[in-house]
mmCIF file of C-alpha atoms in Angstrom:
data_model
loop_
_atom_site.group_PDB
_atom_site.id
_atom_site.type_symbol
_atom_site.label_atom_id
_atom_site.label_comp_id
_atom_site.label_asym_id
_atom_site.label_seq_id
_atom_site.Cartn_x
_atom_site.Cartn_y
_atom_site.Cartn_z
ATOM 1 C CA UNK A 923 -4.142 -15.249 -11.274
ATOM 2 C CA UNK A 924 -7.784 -15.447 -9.555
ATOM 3 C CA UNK A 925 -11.068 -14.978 -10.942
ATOM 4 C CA UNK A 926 -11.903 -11.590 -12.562
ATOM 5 C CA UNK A 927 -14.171 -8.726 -11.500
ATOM 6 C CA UNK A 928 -16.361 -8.230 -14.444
ATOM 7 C CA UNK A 929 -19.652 -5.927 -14.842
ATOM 8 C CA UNK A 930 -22.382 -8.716 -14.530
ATOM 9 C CA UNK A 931 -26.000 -8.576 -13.690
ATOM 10 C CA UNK A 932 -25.616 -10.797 -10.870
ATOM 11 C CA UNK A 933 -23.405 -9.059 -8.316
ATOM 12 C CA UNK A 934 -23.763 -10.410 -4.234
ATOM 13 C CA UNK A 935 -25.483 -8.060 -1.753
ATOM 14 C CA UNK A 936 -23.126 -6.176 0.782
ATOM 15 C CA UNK A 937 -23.275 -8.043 3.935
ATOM 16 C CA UNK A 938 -24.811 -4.668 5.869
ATOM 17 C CA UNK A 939 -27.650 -4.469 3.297
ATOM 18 C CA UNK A 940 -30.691 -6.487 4.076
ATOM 19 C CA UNK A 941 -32.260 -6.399 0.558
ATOM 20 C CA UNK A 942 -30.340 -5.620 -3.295
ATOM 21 C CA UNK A 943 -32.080 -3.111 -4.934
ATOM 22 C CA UNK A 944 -30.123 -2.327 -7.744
ATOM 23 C CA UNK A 945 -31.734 0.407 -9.244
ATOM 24 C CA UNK A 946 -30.809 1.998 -6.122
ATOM 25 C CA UNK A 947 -27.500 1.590 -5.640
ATOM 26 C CA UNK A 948 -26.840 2.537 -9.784
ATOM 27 C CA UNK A 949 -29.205 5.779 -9.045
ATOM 28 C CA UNK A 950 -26.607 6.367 -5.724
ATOM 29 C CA UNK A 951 -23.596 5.610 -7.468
ATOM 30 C CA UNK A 952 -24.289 7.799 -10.272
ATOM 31 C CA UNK A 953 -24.940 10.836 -7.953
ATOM 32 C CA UNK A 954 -22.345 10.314 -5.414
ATOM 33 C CA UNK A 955 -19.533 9.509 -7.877
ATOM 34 C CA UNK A 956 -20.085 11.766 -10.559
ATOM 35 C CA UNK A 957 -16.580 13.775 -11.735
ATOM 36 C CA UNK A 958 -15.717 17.400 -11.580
ATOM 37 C CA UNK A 959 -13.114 19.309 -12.859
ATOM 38 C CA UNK A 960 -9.631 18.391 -11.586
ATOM 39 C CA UNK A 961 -7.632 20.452 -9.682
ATOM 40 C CA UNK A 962 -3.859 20.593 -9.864
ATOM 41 C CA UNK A 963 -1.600 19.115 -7.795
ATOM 42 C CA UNK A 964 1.518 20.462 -7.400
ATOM 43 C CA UNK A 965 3.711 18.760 -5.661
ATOM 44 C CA UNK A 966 5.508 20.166 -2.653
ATOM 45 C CA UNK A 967 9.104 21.466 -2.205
ATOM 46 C CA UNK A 968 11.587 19.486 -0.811
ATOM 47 C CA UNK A 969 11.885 19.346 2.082
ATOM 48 C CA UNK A 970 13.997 17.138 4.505
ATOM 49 C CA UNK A 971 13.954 16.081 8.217
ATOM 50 C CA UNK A 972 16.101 17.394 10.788
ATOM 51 C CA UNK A 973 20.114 16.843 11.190
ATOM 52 C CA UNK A 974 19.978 16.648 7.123
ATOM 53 C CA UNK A 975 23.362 18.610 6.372
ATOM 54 C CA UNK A 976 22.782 18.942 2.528
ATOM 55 C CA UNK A 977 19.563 17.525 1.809
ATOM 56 C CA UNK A 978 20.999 14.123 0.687
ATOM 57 C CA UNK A 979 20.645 12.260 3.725
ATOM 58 C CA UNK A 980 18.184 10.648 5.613
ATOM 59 C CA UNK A 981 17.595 11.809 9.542
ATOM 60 C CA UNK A 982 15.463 9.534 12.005
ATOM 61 C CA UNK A 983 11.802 9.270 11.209
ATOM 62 C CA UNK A 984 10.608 10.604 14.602
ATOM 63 C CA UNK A 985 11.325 13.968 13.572
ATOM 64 C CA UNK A 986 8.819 14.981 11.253
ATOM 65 C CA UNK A 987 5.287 12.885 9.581
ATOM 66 C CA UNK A 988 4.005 11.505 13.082
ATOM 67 C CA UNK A 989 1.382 9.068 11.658
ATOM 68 C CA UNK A 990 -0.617 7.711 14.881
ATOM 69 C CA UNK A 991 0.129 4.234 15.653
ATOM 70 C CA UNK A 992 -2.170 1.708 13.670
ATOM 71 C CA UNK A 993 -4.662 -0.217 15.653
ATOM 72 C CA UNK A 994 -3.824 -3.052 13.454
ATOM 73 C CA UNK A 995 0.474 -3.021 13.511
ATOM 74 C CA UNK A 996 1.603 -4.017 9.452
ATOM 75 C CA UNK A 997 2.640 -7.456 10.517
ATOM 76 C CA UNK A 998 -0.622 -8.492 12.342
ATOM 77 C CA UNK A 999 -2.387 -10.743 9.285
ATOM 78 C CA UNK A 1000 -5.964 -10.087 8.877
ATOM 79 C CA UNK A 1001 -8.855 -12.995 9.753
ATOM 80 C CA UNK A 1002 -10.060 -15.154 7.203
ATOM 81 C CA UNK A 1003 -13.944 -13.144 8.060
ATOM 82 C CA UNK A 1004 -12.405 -9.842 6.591
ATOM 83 C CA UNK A 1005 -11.920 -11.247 3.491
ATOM 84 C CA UNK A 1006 -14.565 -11.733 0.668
ATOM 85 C CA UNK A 1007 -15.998 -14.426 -0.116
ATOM 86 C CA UNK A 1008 -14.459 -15.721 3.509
ATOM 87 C CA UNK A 1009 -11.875 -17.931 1.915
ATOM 88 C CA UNK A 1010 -8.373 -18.042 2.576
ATOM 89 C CA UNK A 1011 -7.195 -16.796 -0.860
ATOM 90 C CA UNK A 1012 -8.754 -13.772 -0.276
ATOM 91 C CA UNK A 1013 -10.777 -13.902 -3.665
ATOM 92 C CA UNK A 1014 -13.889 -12.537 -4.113
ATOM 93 C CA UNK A 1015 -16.426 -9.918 -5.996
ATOM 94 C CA UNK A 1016 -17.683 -7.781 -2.650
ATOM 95 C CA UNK A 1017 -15.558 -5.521 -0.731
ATOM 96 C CA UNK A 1018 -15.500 -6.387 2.937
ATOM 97 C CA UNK A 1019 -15.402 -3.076 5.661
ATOM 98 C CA UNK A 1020 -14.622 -3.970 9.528
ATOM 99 C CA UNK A 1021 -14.440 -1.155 12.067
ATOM 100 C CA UNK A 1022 -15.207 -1.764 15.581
ATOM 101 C CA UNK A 1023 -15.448 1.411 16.901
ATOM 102 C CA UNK A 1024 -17.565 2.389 14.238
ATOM 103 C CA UNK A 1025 -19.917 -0.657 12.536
ATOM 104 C CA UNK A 1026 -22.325 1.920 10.647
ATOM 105 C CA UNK A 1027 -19.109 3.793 8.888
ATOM 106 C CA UNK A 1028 -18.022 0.107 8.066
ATOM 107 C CA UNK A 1029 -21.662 -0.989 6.247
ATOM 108 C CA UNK A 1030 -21.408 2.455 4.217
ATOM 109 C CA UNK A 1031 -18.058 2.163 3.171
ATOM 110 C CA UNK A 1032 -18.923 -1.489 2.210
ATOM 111 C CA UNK A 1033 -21.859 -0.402 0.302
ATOM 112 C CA UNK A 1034 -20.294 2.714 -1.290
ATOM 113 C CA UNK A 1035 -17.477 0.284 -2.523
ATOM 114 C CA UNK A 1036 -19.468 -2.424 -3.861
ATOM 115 C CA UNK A 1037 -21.531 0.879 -5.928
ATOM 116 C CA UNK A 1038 -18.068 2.620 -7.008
ATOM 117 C CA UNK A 1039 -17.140 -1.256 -8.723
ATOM 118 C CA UNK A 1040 -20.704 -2.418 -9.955
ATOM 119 C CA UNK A 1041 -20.036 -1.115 -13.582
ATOM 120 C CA UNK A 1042 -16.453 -1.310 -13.672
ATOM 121 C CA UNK A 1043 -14.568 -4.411 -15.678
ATOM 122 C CA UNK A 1044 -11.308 -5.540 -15.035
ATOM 123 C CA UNK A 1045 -9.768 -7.222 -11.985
ATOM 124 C CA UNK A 1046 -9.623 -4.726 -9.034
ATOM 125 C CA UNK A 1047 -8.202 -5.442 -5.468
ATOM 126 C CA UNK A 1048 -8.507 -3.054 -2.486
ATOM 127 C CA UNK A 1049 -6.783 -2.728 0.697
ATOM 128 C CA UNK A 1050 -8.018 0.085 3.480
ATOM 129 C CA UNK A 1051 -6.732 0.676 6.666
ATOM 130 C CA UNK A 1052 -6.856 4.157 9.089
ATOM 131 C CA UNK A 1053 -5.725 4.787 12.481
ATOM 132 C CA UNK A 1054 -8.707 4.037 14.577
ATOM 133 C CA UNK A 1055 -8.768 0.165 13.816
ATOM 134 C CA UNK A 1056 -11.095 0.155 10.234
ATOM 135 C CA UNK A 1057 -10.392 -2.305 7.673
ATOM 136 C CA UNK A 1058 -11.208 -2.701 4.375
ATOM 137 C CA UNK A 1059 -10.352 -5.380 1.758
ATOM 138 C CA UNK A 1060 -11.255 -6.601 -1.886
ATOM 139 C CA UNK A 1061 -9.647 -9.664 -3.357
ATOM 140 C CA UNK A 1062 -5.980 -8.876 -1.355
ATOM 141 C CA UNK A 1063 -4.305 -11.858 -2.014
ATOM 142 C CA UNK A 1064 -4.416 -12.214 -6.060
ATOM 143 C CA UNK A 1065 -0.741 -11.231 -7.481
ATOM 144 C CA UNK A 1066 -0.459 -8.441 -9.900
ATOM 145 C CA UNK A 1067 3.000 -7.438 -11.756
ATOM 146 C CA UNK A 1068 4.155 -4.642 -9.463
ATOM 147 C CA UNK A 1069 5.099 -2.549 -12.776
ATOM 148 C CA UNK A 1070 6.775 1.051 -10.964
ATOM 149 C CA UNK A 1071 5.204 0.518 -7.192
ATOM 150 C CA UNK A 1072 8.143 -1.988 -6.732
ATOM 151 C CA UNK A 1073 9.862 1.356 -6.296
ATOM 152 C CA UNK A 1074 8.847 1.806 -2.990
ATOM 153 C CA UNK A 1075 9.856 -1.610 -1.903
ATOM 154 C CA UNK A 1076 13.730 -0.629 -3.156
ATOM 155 C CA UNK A 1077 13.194 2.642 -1.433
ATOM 156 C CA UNK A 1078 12.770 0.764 1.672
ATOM 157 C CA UNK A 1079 15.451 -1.805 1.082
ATOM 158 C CA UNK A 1080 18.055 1.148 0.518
ATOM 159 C CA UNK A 1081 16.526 2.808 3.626
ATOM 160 C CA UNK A 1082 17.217 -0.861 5.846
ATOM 161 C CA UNK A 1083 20.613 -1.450 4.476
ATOM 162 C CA UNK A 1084 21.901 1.734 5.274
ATOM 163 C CA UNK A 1085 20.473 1.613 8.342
ATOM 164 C CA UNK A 1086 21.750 -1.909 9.123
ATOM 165 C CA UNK A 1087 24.973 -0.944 7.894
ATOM 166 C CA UNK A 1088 24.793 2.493 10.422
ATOM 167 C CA UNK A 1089 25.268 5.150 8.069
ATOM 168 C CA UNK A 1090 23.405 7.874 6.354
ATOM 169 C CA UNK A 1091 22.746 6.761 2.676
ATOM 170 C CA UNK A 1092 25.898 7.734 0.352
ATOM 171 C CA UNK A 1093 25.561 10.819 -2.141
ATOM 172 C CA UNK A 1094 25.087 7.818 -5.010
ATOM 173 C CA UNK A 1095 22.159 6.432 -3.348
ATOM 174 C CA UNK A 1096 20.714 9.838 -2.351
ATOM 175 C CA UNK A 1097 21.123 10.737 -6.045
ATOM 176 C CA UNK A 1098 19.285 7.751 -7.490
ATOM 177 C CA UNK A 1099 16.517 7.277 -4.719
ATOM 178 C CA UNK A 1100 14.977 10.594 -5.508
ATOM 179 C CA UNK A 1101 14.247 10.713 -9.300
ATOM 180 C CA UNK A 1102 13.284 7.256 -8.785
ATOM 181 C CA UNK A 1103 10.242 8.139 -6.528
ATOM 182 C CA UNK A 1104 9.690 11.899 -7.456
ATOM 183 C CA UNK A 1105 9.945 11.160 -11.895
ATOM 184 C CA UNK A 1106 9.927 7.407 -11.602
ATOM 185 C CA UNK A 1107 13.730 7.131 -13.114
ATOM 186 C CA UNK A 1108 13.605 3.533 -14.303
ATOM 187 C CA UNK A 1109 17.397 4.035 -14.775
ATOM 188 C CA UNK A 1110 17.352 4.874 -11.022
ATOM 189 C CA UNK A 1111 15.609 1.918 -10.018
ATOM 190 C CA UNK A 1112 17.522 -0.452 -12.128
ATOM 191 C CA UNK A 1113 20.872 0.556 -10.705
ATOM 192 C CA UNK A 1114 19.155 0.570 -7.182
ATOM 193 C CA UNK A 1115 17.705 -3.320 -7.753
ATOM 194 C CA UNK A 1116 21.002 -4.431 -9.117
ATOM 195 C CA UNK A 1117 23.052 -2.618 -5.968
ATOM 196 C CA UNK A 1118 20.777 -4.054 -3.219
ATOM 197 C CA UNK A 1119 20.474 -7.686 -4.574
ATOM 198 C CA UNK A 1120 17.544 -10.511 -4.311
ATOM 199 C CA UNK A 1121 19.377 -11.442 -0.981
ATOM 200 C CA UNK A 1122 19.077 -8.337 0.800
ATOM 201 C CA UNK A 1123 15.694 -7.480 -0.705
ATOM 202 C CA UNK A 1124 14.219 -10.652 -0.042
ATOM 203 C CA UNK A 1125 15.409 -10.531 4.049
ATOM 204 C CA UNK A 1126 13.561 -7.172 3.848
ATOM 205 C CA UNK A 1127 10.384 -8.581 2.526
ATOM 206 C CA UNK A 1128 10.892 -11.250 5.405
ATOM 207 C CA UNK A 1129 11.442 -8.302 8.217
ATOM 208 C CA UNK A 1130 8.152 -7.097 6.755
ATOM 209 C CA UNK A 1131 6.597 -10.090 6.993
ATOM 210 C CA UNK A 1132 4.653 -9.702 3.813
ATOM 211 C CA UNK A 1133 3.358 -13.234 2.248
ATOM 212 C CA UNK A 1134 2.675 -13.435 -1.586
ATOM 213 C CA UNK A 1135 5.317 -11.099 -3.091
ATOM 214 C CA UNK A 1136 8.146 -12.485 -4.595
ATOM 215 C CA UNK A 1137 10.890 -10.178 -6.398
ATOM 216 C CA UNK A 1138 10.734 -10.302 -10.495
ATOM 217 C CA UNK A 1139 13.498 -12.343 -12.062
ATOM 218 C CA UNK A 1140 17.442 -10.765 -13.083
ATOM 219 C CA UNK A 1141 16.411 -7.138 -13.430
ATOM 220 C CA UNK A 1142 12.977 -7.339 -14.125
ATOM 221 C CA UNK A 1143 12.214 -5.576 -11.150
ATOM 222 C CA UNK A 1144 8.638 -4.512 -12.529
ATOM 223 C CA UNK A 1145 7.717 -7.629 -12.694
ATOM 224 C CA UNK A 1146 7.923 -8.144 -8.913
ATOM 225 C CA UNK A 1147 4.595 -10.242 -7.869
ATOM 226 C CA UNK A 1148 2.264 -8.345 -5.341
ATOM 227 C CA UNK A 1149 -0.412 -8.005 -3.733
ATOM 228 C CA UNK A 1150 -2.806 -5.119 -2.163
ATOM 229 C CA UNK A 1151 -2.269 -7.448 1.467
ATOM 230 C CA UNK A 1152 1.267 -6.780 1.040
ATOM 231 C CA UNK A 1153 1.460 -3.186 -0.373
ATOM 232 C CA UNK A 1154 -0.721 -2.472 2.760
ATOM 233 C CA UNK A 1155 2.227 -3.902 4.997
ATOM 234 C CA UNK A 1156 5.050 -2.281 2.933
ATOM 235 C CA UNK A 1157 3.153 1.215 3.506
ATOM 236 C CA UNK A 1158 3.090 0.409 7.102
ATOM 237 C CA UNK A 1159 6.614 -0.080 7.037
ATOM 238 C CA UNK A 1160 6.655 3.805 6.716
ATOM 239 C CA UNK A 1161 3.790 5.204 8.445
ATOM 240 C CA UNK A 1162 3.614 3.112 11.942
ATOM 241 C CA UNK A 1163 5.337 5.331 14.523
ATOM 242 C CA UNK A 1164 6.619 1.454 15.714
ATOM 243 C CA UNK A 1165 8.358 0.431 12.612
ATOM 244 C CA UNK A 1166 11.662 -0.561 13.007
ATOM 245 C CA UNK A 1167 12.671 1.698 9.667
ATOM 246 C CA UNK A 1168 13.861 4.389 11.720
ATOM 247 C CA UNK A 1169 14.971 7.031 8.589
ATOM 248 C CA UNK A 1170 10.775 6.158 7.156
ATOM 249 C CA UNK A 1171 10.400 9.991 7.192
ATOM 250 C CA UNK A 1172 12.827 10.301 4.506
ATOM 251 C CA UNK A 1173 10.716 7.638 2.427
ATOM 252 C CA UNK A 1174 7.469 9.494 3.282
ATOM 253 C CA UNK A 1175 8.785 12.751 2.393
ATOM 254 C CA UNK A 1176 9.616 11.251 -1.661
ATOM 255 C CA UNK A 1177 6.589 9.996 -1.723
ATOM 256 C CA UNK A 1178 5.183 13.606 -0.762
ATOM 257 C CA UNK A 1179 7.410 14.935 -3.547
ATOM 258 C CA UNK A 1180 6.237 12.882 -6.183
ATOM 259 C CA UNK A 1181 5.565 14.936 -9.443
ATOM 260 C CA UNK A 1182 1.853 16.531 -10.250
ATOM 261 C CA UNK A 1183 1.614 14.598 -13.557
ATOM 262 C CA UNK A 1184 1.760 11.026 -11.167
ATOM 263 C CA UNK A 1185 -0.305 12.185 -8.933
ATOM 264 C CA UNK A 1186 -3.431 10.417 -9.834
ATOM 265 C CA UNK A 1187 -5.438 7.685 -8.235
ATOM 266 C CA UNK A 1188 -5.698 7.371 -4.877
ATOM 267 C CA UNK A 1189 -4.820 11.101 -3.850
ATOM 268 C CA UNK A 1190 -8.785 12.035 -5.992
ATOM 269 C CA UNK A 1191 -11.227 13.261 -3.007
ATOM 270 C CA UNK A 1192 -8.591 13.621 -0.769
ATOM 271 C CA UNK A 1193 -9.840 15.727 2.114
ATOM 272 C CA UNK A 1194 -8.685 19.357 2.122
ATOM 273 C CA UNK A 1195 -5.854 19.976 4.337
ATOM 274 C CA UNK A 1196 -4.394 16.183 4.539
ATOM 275 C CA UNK A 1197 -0.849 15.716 2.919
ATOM 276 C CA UNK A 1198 -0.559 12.608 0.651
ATOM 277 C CA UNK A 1199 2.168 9.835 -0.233
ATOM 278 C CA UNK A 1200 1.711 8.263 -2.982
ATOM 279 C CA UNK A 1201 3.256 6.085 -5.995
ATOM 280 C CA UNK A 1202 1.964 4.942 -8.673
ATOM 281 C CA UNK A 1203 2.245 2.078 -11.537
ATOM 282 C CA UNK A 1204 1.150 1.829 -15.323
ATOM 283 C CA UNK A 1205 2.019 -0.881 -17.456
ATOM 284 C CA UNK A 1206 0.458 -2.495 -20.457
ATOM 285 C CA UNK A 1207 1.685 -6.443 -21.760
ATOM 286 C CA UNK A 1208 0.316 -8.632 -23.743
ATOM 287 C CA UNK A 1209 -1.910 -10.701 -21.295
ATOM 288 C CA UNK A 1210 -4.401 -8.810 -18.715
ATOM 289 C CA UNK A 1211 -3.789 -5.386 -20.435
ATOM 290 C CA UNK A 1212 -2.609 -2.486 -18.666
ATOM 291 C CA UNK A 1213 -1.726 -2.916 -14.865
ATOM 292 C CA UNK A 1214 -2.982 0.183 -13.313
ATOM 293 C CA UNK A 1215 -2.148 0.660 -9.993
ATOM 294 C CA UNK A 1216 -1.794 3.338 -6.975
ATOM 295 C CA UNK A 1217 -0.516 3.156 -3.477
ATOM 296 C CA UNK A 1218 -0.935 6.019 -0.759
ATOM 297 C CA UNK A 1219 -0.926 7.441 2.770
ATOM 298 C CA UNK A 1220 -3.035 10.084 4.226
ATOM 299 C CA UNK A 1221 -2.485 12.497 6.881
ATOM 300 C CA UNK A 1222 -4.156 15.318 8.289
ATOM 301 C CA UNK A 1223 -5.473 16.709 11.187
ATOM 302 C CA UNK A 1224 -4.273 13.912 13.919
ATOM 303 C CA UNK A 1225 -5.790 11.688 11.259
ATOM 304 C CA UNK A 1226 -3.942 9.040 8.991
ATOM 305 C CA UNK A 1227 -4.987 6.079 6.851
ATOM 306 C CA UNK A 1228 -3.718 4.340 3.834
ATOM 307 C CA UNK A 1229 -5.319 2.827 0.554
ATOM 308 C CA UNK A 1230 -3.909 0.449 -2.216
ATOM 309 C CA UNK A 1231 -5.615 -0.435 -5.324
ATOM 310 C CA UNK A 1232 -3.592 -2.900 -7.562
ATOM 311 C CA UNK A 1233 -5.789 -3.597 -11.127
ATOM 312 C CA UNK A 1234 -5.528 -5.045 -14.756
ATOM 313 C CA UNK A 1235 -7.318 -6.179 -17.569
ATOM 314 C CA UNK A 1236 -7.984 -2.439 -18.169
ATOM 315 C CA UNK A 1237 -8.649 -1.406 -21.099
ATOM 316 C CA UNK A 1238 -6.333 1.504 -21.495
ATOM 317 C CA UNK A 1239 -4.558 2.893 -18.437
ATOM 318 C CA UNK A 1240 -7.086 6.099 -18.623
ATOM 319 C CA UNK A 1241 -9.818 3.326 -17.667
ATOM 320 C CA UNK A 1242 -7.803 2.104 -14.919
ATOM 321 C CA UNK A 1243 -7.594 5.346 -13.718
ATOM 322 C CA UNK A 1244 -10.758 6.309 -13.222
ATOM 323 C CA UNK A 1245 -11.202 2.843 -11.469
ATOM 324 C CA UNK A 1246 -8.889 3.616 -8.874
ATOM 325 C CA UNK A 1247 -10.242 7.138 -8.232
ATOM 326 C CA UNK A 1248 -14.169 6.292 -7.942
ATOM 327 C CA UNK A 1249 -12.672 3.543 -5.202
ATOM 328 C CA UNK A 1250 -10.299 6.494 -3.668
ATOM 329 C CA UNK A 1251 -13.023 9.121 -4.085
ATOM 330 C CA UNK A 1252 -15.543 6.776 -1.743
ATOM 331 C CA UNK A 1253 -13.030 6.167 0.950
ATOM 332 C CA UNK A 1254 -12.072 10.161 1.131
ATOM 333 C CA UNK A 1255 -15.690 10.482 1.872
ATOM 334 C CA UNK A 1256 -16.343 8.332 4.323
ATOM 335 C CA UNK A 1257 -12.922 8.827 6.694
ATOM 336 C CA UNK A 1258 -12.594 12.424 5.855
ATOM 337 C CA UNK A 1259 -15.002 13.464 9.078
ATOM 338 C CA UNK A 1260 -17.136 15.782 6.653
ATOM 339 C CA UNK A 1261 -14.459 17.533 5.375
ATOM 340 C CA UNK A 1262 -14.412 19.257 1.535
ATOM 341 C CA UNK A 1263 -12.608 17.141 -1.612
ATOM 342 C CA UNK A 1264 -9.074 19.062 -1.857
ATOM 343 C CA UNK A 1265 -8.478 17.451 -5.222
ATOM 344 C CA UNK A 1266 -10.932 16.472 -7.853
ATOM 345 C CA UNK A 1267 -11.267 12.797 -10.199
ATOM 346 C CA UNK A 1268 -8.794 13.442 -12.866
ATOM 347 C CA UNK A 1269 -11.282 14.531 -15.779
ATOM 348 C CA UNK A 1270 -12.270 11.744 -18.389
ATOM 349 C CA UNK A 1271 -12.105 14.801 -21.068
ATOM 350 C CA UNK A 1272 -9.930 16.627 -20.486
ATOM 351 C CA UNK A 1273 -10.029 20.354 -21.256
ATOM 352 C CA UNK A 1274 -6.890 20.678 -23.106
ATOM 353 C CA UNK A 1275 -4.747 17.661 -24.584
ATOM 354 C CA UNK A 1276 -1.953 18.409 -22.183
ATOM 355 C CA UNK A 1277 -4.357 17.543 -18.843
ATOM 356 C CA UNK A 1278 -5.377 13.969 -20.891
ATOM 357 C CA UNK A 1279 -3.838 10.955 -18.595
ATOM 358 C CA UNK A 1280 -0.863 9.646 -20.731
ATOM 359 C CA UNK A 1281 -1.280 6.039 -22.466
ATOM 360 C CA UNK A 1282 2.572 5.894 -22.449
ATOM 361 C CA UNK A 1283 4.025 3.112 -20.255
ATOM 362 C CA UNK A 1284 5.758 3.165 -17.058
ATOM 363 C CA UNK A 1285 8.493 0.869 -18.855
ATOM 364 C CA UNK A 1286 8.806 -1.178 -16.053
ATOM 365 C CA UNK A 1287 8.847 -4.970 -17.432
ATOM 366 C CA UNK A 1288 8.630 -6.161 -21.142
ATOM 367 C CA UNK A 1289 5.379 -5.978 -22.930
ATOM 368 C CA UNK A 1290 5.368 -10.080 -24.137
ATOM 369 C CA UNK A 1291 5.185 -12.515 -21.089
ATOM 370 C CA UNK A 1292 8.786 -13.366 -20.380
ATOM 371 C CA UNK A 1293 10.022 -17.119 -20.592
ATOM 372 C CA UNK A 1294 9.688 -18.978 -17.421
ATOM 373 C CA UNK A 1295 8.737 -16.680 -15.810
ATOM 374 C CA UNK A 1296 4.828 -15.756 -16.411
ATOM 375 C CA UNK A 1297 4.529 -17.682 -19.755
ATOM 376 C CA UNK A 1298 2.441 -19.846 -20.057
ATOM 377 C CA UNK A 1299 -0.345 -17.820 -18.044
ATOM 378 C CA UNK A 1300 -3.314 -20.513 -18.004
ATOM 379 C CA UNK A 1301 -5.911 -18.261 -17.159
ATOM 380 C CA UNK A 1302 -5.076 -15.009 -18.743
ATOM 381 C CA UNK A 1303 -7.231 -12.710 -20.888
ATOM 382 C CA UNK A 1304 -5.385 -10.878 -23.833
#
């Protein structure tokens, strides 16, 4: 685990701002960042691509969701200057933007960042890529448990193996892929893990190319090791129009589906008329508190872009939350081309009990650190 993100008096100037005024940037972030009411999300009807015969099966991705092609392809690993603190372990307390088509929207997002994290605790990492080239990236190499957005990874393993295989996914696999992305079935997933295999999985993390993730243990799939670097690349896997997952329309259109009730985090600010997919994660244990976590991709408008924040040592998963969203709500702004907030920061009181963000876990991994596997953790914080 790498060095924490904690509120401190002595945070680093953005590289774009000449001077740190601090009163500033808390009198900014304050303003800018300041919640509303939420607005409900209700998440859309299925719907599946073409040549689907009874809704069960996947059809090739080219057919619906036409994400433009990524200036940066998912495989393509980013340079040691986009990461903070310019080290190769990508550690490091200032979020780093890079945009060449655009250097000023780069500085602000930079300096909006930094402001949306200078009075947050806990260990965040960021990853921000959209269409045009821009890049954003906090800490994206430290490992976090997975907890439920391993689900997308299985999602994409069933997707290859069927694919590999050449045939549509079976009625079994149809019937367990969807309640685990849409309700986050943990049954689902379980029987999904165990069908696919470390084997197969593990090729697939290979074809992606990704670089610190490494599957949980047995059937511990939520406590898969991750990071925002690969999350980004596993997201890629579905929205480059070059991927070689040909059925990733079928993927995005789950992750369209996914319920109202797990639709916070990264979705808050999203621009009014852009579609999101998202997934999300919540899991308390015993060392670094709750694992909060959100994963999405953003389309609208021949626009598209992506965002993953992995965090923990939160103190509840309602903390986390917000976290996630004041980083969310910031990048909205900024690659939303001036366009209105179509969904609100999920409220911090909420007006009736029922709106509150549940504490419950996502019941992905065990809450004690599991025998050697991730105990003894040297550096963690209970």
């Amino acid at each position: 685990m790498g060095p924490h993100i904690r509120n401190t008096r002595h945070t680093r100037c953005v590289p774009y701002v000449r001077h740190c005024r601090t009163a500033l940037v808390a009198a900014l972030a304050s303003a800018l960042l300041t919640p509303v009411s939420a607005v409900s999300a209700t998440a859309a009807s299925p719907r599946f691509p073409a040549g689907t015969s009874d809704g069960s099966r996947p059809a090739d991705a080219r057919t619906t969701h036409r994400f433009l092609p990524d200036a940066l392809p998912p495989d393509v690993p980013l340079p040691d200057t986009l990461r903070p603190g310019g080290g190769p372990d990508g550690f490091g307390d200032t979020p780093t933007c890079h945009a060449p088509h655009a250097p000023g929207l780069a500085a602000r997002l930079s300096h909006d960042l930094h402001a949306a994290l200078a009075s947050r605790r806990g260990t965040v990492s960021v990853a921000v890529r959209d269409d045009l080239g821009l890049v954003c990236e906090l800490a994206g190499e430290r490992q976090y448990d997975s907890a439920s957005v391993a689900k997308v990874l299985i999602m994409e393993g069933l997707l290859r193996r069927a694919e590999k295989l050449g045939r549509s996914l079976t009625r079994w696999e149809a019937a367990n892929v969807r309640p685990m992305i849409v309700r986050s079935d943990n049954t689902a997933a379980r029987r999904l893990w165990a069908a696919q295999g470390h084997s197969h999985l593990n090729g697939f993390l290979a074809r992606v190319r990704t670089r610190a993730t490494v599957l949980g243990p047995g059937g511990y799939w939520g406590l898969t090791r991750t990071t925002a670097t690969d999350q980004m690349r596993l997201l890629g896997v579905l929205t480059n129009t070059r991927s070689f997952l040909r059925t990733r329309a079928y993927g995005l259109r789950l992750l369209a589906d996914v319920r109202a009730d797990q639709r916070w985090g990264v979705p808050a600010g999203m621009p009014r008329g852009f579609k999101a997919h998202v997934k999300n994660g919540w899991l308390p244990r015993s060392t670094h508190g709750w694992r909060v976590h959100s994963v999405g991709a953003f389309s609208g408008e021949g626009r598209a872009y992506r965002i993953v924040v992995l965090t923990h040592d939160n103190p509840t998963k309602a903390y986390g939350v917000r976290t996630i969203e004041r980083i969310a709500q910031v990048v909205h702004r900024g690659l939303g081309q001036g366009r209105g907030p179509g969904r609100a920061l999920t409220p911090e009181t909420p007006p009736t009990p029922e709106a509150a963000v549940s504490e419950e876990p996502d019941g992905s991994a065990p809450y004690e650190p599991l025998p050697g596997w991730d105990e003894p953790e040297q550096d963690a914080t209970p």
